PDB file of N, CA and C in Angstrom:
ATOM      1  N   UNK A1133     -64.642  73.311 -94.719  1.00  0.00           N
ATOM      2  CA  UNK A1133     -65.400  72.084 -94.912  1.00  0.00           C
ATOM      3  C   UNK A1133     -66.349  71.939 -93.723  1.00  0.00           C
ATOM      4  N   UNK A1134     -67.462  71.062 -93.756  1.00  0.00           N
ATOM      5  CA  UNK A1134     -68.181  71.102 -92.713  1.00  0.00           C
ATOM      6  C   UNK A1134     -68.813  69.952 -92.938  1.00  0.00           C
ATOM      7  N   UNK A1135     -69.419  69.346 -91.265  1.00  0.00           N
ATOM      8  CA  UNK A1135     -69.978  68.037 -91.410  1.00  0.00           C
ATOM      9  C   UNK A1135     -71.328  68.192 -91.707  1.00  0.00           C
ATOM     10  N   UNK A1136     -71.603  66.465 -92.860  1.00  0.00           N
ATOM     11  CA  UNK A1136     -72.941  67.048 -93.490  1.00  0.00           C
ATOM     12  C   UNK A1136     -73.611  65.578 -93.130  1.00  0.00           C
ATOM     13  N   UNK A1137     -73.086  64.766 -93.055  1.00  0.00           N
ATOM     14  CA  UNK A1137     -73.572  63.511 -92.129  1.00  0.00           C
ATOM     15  C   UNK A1137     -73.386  61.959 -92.964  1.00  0.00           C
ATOM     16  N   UNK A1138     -74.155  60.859 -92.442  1.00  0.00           N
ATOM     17  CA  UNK A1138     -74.002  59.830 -92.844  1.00  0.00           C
ATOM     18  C   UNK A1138     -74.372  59.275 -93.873  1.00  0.00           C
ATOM     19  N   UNK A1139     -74.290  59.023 -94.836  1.00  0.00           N
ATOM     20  CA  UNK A1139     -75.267  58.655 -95.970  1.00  0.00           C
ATOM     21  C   UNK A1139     -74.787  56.862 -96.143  1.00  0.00           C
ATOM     22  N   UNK A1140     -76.313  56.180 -96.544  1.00  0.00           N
ATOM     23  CA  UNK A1140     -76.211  55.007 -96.894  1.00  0.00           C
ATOM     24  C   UNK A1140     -75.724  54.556 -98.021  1.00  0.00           C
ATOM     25  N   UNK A1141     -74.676  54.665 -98.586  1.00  0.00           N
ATOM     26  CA  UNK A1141     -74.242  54.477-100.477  1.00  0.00           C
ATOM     27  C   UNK A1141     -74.173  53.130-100.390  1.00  0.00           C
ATOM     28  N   UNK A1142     -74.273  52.227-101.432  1.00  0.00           N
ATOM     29  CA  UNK A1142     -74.655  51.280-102.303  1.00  0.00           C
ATOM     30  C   UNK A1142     -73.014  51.250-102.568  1.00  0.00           C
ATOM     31  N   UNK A1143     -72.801  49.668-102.424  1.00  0.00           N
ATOM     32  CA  UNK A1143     -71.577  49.303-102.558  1.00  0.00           C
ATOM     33  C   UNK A1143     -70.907  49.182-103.947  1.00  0.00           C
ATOM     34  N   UNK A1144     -71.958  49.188-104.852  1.00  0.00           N
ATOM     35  CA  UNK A1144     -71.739  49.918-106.341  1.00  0.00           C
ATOM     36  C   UNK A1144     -70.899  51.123-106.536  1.00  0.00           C
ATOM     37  N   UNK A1145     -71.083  51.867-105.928  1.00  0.00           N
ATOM     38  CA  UNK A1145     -70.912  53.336-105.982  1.00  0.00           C
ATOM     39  C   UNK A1145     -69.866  53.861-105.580  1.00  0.00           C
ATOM     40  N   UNK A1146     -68.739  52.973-104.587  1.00  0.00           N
ATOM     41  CA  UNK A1146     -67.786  53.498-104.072  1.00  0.00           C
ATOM     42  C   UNK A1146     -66.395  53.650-104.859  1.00  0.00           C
ATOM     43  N   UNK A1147     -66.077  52.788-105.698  1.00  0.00           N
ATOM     44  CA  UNK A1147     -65.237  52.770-106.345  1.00  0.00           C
ATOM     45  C   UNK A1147     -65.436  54.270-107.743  1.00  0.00           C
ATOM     46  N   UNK A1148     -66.577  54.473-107.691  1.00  0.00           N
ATOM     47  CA  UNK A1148     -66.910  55.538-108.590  1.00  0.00           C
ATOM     48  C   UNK A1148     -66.897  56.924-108.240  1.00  0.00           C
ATOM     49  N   UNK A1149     -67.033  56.798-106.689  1.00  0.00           N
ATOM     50  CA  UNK A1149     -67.107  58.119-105.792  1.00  0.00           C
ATOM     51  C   UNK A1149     -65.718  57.914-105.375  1.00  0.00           C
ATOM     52  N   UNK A1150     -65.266  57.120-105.095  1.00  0.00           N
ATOM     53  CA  UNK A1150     -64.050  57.714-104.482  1.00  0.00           C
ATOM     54  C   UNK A1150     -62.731  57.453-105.602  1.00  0.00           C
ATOM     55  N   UNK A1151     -62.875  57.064-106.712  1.00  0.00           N
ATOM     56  CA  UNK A1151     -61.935  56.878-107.392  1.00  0.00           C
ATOM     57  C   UNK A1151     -62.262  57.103-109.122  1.00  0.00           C
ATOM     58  N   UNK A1152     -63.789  57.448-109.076  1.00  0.00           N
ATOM     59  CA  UNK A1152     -64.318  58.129-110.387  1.00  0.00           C
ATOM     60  C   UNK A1152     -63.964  57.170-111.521  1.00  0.00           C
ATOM     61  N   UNK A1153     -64.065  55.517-110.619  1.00  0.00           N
ATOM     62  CA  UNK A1153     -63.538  54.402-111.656  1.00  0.00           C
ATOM     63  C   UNK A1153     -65.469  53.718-112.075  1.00  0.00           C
ATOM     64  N   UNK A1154     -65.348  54.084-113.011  1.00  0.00           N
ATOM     65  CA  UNK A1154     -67.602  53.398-113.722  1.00  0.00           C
ATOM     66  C   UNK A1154     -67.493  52.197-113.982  1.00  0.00           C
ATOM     67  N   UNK A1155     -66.091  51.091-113.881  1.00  0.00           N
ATOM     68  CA  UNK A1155     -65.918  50.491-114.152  1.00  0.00           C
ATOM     69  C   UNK A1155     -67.132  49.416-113.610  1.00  0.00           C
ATOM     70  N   UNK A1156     -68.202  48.886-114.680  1.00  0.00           N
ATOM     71  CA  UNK A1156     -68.943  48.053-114.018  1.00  0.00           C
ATOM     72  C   UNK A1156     -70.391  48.106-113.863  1.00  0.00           C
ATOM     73  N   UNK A1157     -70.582  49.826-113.956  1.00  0.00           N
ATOM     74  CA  UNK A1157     -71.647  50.592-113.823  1.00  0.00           C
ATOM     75  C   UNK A1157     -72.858  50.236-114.932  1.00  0.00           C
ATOM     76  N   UNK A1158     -73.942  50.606-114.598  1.00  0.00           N
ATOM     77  CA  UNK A1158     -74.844  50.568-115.799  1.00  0.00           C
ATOM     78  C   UNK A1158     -74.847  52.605-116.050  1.00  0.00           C
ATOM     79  N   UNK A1159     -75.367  52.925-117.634  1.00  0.00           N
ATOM     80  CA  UNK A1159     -75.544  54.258-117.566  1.00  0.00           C
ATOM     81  C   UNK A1159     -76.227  55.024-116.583  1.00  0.00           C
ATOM     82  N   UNK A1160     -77.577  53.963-116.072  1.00  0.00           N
ATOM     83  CA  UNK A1160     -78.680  54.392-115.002  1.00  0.00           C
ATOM     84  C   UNK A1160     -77.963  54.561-113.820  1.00  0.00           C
ATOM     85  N   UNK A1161     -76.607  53.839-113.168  1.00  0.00           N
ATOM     86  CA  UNK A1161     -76.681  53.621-111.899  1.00  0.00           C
ATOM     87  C   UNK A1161     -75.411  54.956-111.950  1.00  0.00           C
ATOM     88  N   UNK A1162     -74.674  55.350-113.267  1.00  0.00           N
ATOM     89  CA  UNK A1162     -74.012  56.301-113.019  1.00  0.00           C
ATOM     90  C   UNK A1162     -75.146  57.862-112.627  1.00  0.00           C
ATOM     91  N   UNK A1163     -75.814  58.369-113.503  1.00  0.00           N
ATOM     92  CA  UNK A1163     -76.828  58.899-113.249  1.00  0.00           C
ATOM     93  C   UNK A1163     -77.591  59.132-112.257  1.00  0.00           C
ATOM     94  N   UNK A1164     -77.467  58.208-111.532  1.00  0.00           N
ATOM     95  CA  UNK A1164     -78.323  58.428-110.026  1.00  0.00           C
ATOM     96  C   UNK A1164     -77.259  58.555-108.862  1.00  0.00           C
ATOM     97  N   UNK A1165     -75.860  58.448-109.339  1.00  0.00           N
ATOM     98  CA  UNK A1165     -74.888  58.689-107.759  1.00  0.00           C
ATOM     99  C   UNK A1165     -74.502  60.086-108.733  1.00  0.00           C
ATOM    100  N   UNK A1166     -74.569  60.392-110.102  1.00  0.00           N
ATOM    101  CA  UNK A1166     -74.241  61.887-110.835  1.00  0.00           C
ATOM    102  C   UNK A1166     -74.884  62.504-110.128  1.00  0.00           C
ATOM    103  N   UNK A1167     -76.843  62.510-109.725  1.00  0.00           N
ATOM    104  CA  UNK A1167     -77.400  63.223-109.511  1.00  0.00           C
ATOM    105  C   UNK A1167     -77.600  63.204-107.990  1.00  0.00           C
ATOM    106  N   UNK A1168     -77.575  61.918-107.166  1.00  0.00           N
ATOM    107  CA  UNK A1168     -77.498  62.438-105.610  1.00  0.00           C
ATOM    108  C   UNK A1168     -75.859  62.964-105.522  1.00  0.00           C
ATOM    109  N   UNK A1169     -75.077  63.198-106.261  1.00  0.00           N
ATOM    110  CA  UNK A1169     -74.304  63.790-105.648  1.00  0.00           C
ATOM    111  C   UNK A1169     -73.889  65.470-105.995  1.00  0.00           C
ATOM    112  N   UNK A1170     -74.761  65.773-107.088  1.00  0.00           N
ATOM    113  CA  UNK A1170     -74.943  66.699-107.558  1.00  0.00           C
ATOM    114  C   UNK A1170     -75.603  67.349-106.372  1.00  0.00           C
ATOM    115  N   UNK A1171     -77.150  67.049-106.101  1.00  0.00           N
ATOM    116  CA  UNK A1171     -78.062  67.522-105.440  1.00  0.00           C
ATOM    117  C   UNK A1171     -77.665  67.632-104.082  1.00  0.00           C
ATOM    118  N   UNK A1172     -76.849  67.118-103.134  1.00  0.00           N
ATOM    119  CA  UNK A1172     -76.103  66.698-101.862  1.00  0.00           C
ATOM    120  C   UNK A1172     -75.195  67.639-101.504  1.00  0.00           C
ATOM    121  N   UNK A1173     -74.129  67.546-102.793  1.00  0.00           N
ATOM    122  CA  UNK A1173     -72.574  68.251-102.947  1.00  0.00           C
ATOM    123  C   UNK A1173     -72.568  69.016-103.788  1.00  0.00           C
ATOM    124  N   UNK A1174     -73.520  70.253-103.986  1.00  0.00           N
ATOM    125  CA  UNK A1174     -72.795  71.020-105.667  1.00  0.00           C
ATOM    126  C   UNK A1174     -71.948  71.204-105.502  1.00  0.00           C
ATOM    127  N   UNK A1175     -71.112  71.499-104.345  1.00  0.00           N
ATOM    128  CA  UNK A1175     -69.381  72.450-104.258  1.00  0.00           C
ATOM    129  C   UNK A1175     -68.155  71.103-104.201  1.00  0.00           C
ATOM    130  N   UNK A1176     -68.632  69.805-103.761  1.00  0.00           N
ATOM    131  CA  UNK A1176     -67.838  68.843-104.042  1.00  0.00           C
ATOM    132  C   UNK A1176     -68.082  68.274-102.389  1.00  0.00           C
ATOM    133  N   UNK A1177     -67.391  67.002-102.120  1.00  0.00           N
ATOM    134  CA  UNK A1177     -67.442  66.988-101.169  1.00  0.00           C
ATOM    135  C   UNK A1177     -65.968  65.833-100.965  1.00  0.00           C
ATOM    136  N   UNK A1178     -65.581  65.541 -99.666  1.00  0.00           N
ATOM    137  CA  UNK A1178     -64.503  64.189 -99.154  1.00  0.00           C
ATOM    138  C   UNK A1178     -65.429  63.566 -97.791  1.00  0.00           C
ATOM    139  N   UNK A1179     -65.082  61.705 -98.498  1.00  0.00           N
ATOM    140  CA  UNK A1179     -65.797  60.555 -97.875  1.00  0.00           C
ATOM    141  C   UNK A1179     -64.453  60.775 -96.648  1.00  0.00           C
ATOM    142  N   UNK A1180     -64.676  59.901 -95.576  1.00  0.00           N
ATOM    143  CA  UNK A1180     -64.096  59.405 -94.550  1.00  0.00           C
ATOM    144  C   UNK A1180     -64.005  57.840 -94.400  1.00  0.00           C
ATOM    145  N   UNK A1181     -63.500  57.305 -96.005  1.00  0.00           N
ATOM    146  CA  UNK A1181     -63.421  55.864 -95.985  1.00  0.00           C
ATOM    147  C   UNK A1181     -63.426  54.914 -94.807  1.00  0.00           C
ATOM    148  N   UNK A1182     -62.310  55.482 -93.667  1.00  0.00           N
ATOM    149  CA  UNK A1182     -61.819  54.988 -92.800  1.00  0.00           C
ATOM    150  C   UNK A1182     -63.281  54.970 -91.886  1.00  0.00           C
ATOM    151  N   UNK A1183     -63.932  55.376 -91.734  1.00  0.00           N
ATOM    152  CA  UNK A1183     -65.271  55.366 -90.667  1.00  0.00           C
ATOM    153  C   UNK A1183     -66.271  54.217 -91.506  1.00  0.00           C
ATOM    154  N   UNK A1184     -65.846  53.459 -92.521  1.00  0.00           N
ATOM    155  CA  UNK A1184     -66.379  52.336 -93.167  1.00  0.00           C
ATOM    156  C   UNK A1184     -66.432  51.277 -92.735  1.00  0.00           C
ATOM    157  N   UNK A1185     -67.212  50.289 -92.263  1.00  0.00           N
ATOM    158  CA  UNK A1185     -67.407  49.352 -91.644  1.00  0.00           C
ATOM    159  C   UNK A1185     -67.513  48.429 -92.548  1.00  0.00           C
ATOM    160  N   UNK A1186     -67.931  47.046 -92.403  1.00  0.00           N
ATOM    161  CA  UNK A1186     -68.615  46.040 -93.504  1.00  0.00           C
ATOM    162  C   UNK A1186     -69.633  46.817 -93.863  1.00  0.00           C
ATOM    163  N   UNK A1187     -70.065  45.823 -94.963  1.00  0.00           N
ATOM    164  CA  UNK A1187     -71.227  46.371 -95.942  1.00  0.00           C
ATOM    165  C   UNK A1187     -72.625  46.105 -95.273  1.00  0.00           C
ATOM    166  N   UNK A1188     -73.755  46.801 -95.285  1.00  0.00           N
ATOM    167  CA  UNK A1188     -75.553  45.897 -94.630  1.00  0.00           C
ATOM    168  C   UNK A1188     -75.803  46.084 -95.845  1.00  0.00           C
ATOM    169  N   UNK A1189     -77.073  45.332 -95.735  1.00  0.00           N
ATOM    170  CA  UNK A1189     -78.372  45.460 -96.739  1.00  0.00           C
ATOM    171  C   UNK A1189     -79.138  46.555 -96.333  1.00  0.00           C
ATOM    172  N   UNK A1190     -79.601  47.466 -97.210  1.00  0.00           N
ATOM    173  CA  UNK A1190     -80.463  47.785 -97.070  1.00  0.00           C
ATOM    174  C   UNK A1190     -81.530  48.590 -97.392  1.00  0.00           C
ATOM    175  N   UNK A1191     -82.677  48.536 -97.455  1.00  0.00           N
ATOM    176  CA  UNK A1191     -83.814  48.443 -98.161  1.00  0.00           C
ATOM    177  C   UNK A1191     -84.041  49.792 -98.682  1.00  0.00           C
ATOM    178  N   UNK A1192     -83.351  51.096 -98.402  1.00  0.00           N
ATOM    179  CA  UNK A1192     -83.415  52.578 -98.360  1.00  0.00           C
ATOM    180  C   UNK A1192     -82.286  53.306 -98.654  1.00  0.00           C
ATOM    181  N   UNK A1193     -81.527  52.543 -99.515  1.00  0.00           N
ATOM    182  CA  UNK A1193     -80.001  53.470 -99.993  1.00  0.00           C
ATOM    183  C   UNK A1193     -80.069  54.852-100.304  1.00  0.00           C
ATOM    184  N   UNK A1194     -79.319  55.201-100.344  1.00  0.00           N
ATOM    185  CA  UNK A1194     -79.352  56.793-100.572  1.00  0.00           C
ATOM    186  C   UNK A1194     -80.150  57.067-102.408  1.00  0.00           C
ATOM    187  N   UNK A1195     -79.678  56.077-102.986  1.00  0.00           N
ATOM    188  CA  UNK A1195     -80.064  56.073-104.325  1.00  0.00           C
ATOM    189  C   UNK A1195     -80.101  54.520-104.603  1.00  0.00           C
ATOM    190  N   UNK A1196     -81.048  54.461-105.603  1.00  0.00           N
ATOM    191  CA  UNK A1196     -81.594  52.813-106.199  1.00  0.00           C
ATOM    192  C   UNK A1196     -82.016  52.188-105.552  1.00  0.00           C
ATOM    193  N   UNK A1197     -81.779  50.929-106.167  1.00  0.00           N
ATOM    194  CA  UNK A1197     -82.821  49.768-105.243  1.00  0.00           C
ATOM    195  C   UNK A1197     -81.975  49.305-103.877  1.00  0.00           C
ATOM    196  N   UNK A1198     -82.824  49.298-103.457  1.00  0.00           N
ATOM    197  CA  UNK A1198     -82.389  48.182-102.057  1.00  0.00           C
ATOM    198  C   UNK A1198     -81.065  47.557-102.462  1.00  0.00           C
ATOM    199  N   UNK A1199     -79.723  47.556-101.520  1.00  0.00           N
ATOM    200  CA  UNK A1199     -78.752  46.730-101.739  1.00  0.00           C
ATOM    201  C   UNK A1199     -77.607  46.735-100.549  1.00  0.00           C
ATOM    202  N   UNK A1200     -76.723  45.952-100.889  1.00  0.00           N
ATOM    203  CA  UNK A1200     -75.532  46.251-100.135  1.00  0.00           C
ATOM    204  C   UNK A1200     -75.031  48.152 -99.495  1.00  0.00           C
ATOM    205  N   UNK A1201     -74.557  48.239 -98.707  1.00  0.00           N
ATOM    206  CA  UNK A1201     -74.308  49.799 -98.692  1.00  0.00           C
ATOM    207  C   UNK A1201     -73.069  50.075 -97.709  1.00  0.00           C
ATOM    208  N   UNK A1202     -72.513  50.584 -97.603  1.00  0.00           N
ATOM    209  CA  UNK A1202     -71.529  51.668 -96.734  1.00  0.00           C
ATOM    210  C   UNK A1202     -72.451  52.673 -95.810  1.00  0.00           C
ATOM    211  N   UNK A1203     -72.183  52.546 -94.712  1.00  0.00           N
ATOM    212  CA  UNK A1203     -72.329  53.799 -94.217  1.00  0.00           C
ATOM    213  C   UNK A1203     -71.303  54.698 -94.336  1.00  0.00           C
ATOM    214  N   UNK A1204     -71.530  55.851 -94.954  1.00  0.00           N
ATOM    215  CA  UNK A1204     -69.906  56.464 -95.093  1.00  0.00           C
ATOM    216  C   UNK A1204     -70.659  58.144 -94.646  1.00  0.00           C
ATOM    217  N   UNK A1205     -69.323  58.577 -94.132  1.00  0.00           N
ATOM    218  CA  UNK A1205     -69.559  60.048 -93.324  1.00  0.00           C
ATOM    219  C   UNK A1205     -69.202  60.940 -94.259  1.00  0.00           C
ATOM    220  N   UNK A1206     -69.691  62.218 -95.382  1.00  0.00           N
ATOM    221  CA  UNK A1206     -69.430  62.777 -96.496  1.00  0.00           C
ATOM    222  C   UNK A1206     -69.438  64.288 -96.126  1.00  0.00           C
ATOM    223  N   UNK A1207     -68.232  64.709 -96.308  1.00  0.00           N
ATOM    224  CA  UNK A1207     -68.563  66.526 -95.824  1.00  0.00           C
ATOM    225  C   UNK A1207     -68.540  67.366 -96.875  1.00  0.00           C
ATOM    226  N   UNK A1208     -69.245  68.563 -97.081  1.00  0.00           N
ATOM    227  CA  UNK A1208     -69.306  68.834 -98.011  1.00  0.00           C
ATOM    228  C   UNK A1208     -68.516  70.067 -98.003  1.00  0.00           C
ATOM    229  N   UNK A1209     -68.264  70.996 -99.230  1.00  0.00           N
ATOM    230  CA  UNK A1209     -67.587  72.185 -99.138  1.00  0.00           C
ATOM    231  C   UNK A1209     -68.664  73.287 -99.117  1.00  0.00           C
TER     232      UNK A1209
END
């Protein structure tokens, strides 16, 4: 495994990335954490929940609009 760095995810997204629960999701917003995580991780990757702080705003998420986010540390294989 190796470190691949910080990414801003959208507080949408976590329950879907780390527990593959869509519960909530629109089709679009699955689609765009399908495809940044496709494009990011083809081989898969593990979050470091624990390096999770509160949530910011902000204007440049990794994917979609501007929103709430995680900084979360993601390594890839």
């Amino acid at each position: 495994m190796r470190h691949c760095d910080t990414y801003q995810i959208p507080a949408y997204a976590v329950p879907y990335i780390a527990n593959d629960d869509p519960t909530g999701l629109s089709d679009l917003e699955i689609e765009l954490i399908d495809g940044f995580m496709a494009s990011t991780f083809p081989r898969g990757c593990s979050v470091d929940w624990d390096t999770c702080q509160q949530p910011h705003f902000s204007l440049s998420p990794e994917f979609g609009q501007p929103c709430e986010v995680y900084d979360a540390v993601m390594y890839g294989y």
